[in-house]
mmCIF file of C-alpha atoms in Angstrom:
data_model
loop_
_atom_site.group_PDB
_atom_site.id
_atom_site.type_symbol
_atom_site.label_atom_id
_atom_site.label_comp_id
_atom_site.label_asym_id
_atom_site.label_seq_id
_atom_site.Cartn_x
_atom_site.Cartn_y
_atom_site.Cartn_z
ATOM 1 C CA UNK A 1 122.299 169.027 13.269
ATOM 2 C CA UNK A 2 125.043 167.803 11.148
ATOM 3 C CA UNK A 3 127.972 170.464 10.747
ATOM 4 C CA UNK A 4 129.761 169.733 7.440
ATOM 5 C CA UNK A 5 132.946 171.194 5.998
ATOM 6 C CA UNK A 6 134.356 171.799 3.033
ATOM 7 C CA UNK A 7 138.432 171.631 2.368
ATOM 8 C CA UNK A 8 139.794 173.234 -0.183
ATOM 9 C CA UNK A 9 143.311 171.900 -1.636
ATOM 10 C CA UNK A 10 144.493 173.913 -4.842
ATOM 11 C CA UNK A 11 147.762 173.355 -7.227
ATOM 12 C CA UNK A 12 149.581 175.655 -8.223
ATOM 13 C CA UNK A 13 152.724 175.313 -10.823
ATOM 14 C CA UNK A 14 155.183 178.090 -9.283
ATOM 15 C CA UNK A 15 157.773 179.613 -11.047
ATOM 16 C CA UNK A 16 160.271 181.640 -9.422
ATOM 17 C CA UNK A 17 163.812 182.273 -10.763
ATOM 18 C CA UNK A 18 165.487 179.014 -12.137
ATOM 19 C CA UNK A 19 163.320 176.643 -9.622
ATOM 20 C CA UNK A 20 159.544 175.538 -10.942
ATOM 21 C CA UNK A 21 157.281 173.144 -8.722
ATOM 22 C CA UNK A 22 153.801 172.620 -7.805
ATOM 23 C CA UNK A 23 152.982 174.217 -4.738
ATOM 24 C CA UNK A 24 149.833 172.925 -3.061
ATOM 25 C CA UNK A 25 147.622 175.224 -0.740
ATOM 26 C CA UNK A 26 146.564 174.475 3.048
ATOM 27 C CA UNK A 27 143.333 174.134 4.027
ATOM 28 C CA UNK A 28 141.047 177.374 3.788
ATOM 29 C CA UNK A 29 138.978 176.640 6.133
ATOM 30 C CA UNK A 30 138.251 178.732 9.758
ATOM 31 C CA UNK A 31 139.604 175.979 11.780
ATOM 32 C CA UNK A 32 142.643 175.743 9.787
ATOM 33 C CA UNK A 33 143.307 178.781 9.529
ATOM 34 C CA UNK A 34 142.496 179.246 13.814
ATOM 35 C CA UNK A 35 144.997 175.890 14.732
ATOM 36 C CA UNK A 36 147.948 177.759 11.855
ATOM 37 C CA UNK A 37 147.160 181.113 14.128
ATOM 38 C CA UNK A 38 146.844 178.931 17.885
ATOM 39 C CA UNK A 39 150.355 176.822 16.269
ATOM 40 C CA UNK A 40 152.510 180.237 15.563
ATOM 41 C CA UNK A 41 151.484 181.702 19.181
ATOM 42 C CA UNK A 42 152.643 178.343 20.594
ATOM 43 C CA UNK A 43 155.972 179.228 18.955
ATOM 44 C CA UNK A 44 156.021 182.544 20.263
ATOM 45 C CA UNK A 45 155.101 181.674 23.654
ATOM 46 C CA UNK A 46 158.165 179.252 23.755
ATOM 47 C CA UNK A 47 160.726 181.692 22.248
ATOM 48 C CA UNK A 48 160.074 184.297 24.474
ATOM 49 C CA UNK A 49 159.966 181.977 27.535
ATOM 50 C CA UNK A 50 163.440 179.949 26.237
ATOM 51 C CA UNK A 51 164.909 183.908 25.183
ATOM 52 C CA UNK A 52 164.474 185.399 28.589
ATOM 53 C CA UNK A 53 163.150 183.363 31.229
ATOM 54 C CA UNK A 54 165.613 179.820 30.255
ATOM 55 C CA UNK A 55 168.805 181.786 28.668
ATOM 56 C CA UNK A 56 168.924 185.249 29.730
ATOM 57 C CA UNK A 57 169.562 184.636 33.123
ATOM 58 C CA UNK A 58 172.385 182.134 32.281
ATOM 59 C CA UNK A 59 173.867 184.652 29.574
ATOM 60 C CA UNK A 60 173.726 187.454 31.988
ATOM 61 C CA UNK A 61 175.730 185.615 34.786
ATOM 62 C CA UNK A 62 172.096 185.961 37.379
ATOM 63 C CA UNK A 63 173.531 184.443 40.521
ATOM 64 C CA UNK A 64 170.695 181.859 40.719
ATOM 65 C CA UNK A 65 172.275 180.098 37.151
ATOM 66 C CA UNK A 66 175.747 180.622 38.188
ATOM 67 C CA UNK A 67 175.394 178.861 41.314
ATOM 68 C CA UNK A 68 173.410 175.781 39.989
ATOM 69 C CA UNK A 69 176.207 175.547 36.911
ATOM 70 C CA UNK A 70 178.478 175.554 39.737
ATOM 71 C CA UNK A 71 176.855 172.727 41.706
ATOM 72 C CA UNK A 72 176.937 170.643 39.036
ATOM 73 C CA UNK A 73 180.745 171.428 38.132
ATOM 74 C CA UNK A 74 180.306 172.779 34.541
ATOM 75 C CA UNK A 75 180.804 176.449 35.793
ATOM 76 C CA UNK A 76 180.749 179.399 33.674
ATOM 77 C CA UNK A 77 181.613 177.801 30.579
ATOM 78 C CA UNK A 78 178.455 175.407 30.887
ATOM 79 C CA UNK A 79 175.972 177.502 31.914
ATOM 80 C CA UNK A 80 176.926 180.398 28.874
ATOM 81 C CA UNK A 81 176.993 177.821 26.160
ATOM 82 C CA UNK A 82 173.636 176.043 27.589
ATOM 83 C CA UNK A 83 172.316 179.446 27.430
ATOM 84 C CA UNK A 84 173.531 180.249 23.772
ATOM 85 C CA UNK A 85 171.894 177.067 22.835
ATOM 86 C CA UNK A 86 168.809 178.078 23.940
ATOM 87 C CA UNK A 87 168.526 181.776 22.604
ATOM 88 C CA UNK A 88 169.639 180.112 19.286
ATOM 89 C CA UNK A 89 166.163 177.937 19.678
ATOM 90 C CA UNK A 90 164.165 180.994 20.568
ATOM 91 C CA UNK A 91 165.306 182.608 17.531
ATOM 92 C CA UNK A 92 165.262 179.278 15.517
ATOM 93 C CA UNK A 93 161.503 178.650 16.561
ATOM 94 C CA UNK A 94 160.514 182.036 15.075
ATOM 95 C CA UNK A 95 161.929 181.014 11.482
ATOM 96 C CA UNK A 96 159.221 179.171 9.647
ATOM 97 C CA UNK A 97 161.776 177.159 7.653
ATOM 98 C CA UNK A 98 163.938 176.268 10.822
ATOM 99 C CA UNK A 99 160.562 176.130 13.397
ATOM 100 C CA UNK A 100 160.910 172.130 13.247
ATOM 101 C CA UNK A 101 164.481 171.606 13.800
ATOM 102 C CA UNK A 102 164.730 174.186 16.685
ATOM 103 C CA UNK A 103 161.993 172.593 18.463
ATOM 104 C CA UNK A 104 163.731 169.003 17.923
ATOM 105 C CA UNK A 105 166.836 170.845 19.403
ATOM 106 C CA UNK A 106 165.321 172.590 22.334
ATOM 107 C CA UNK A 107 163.412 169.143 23.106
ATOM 108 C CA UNK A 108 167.239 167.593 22.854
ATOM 109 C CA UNK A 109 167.952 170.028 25.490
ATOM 110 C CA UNK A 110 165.275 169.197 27.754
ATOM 111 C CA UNK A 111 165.776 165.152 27.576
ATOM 112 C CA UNK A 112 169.600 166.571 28.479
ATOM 113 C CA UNK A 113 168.240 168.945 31.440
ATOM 114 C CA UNK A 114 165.465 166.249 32.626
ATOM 115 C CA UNK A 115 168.157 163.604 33.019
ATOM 116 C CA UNK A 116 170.520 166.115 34.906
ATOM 117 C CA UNK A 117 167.504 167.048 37.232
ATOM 118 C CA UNK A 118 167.245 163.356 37.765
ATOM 119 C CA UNK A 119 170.825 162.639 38.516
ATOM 120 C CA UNK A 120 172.420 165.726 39.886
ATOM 121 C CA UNK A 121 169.452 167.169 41.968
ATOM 122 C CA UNK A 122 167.090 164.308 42.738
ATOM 123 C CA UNK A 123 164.625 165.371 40.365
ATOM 124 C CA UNK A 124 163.709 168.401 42.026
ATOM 125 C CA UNK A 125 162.342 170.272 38.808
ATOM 126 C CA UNK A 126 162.398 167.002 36.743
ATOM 127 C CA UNK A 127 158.669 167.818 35.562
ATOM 128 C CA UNK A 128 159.803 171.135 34.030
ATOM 129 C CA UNK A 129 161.508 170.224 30.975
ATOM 130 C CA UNK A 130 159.130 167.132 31.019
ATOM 131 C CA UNK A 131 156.340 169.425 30.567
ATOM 132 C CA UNK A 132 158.370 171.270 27.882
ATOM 133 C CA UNK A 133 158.975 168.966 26.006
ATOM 134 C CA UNK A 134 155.238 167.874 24.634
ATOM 135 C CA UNK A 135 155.217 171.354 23.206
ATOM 136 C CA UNK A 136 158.184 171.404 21.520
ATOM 137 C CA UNK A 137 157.173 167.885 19.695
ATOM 138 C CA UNK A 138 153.615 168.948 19.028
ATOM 139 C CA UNK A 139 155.970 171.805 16.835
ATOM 140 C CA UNK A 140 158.560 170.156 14.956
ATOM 141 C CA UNK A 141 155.243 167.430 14.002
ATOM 142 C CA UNK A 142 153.328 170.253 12.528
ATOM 143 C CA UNK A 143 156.133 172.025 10.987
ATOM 144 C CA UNK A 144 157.618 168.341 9.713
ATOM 145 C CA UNK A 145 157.045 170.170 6.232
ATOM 146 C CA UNK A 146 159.043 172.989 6.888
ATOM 147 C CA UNK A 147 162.116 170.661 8.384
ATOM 148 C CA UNK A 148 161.689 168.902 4.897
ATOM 149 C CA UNK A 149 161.827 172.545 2.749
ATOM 150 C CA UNK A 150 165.240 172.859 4.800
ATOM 151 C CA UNK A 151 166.761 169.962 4.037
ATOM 152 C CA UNK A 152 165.809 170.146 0.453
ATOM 153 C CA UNK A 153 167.395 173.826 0.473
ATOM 154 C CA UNK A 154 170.660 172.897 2.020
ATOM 155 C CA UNK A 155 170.732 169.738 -0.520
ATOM 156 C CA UNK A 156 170.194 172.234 -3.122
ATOM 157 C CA UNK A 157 173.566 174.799 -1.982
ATOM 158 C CA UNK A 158 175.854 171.307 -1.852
#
């Protein structure tokens, strides 16, 4: 009748190189283990989709992307540097340690693409990046650790 659950937490003091610190283990557990599995799919789903269906076209010149750059007057110049953006997120959301901040970035992106739906085309495909974005913050909320790791390591190089 009544399913109950045991988590497991564990410290660890970890010493590698010059750096020592306590390290403390995720949950062991099936479910934990099946949302850190269901999680990393997520963020392979979204790089492939934001690598080839969202920047390939534009970094490829495909008519389609070069004609709605054009509409809205940013041109060639727009529509390659949108696209660079976004392969750089793809890539980004495959890095554990950089998962968070590219999914902040690419959700960035789609405020910036929802609002130019809104304004430039009448919110013809206003829902897209709207959809895209819940996503990309259910990500970079799970990952908030690994955005954290970063900025200690980049505090750590200064």
């Amino acid at each position: 009748m009544f399913e109950t659950t045991a988590t497991a937490t564990a410290t660890a003091t970890v010493t590698s190189g010059t750096r020592t610190g306590t390290v403390i283990a995720e949950s062991a557990t099936a479910r934990g283990r099946r949302a850190r599995l269901a999680l990393r799919g997520l963020q392979v789903l979204l790089a492939v989709f934001y690598a080839f269906a969202s920047a390939l076209p534009k970094l490829i010149a495909h008519p389609s992307a070069a004609e709605v750059f054009n509409d809205m007057g940013w041109g060639s110049a727009g529509m390659y540097s949108i696209g660079a953006l976004e392969l750089a997120g793809a890539v980004a959301l495959l890095i554990p340690v950089l998962s968070s901040v590219a999914a902040v970035s690419l959700g960035a992106l789609m405020v910036g693409a929802f609002i130019t739906q809104v304004t430039v085309f009448g919110g013809e495909n206003a829902a897209t990046p709207l959809i895209l974005i819940l996503p990309l913050a259910l990500i970079a909320w799970a990952r908030r650790r690994d955005a954290a790791e970063l900025s200690r390591l980049v505090r750590r190089r200064a």
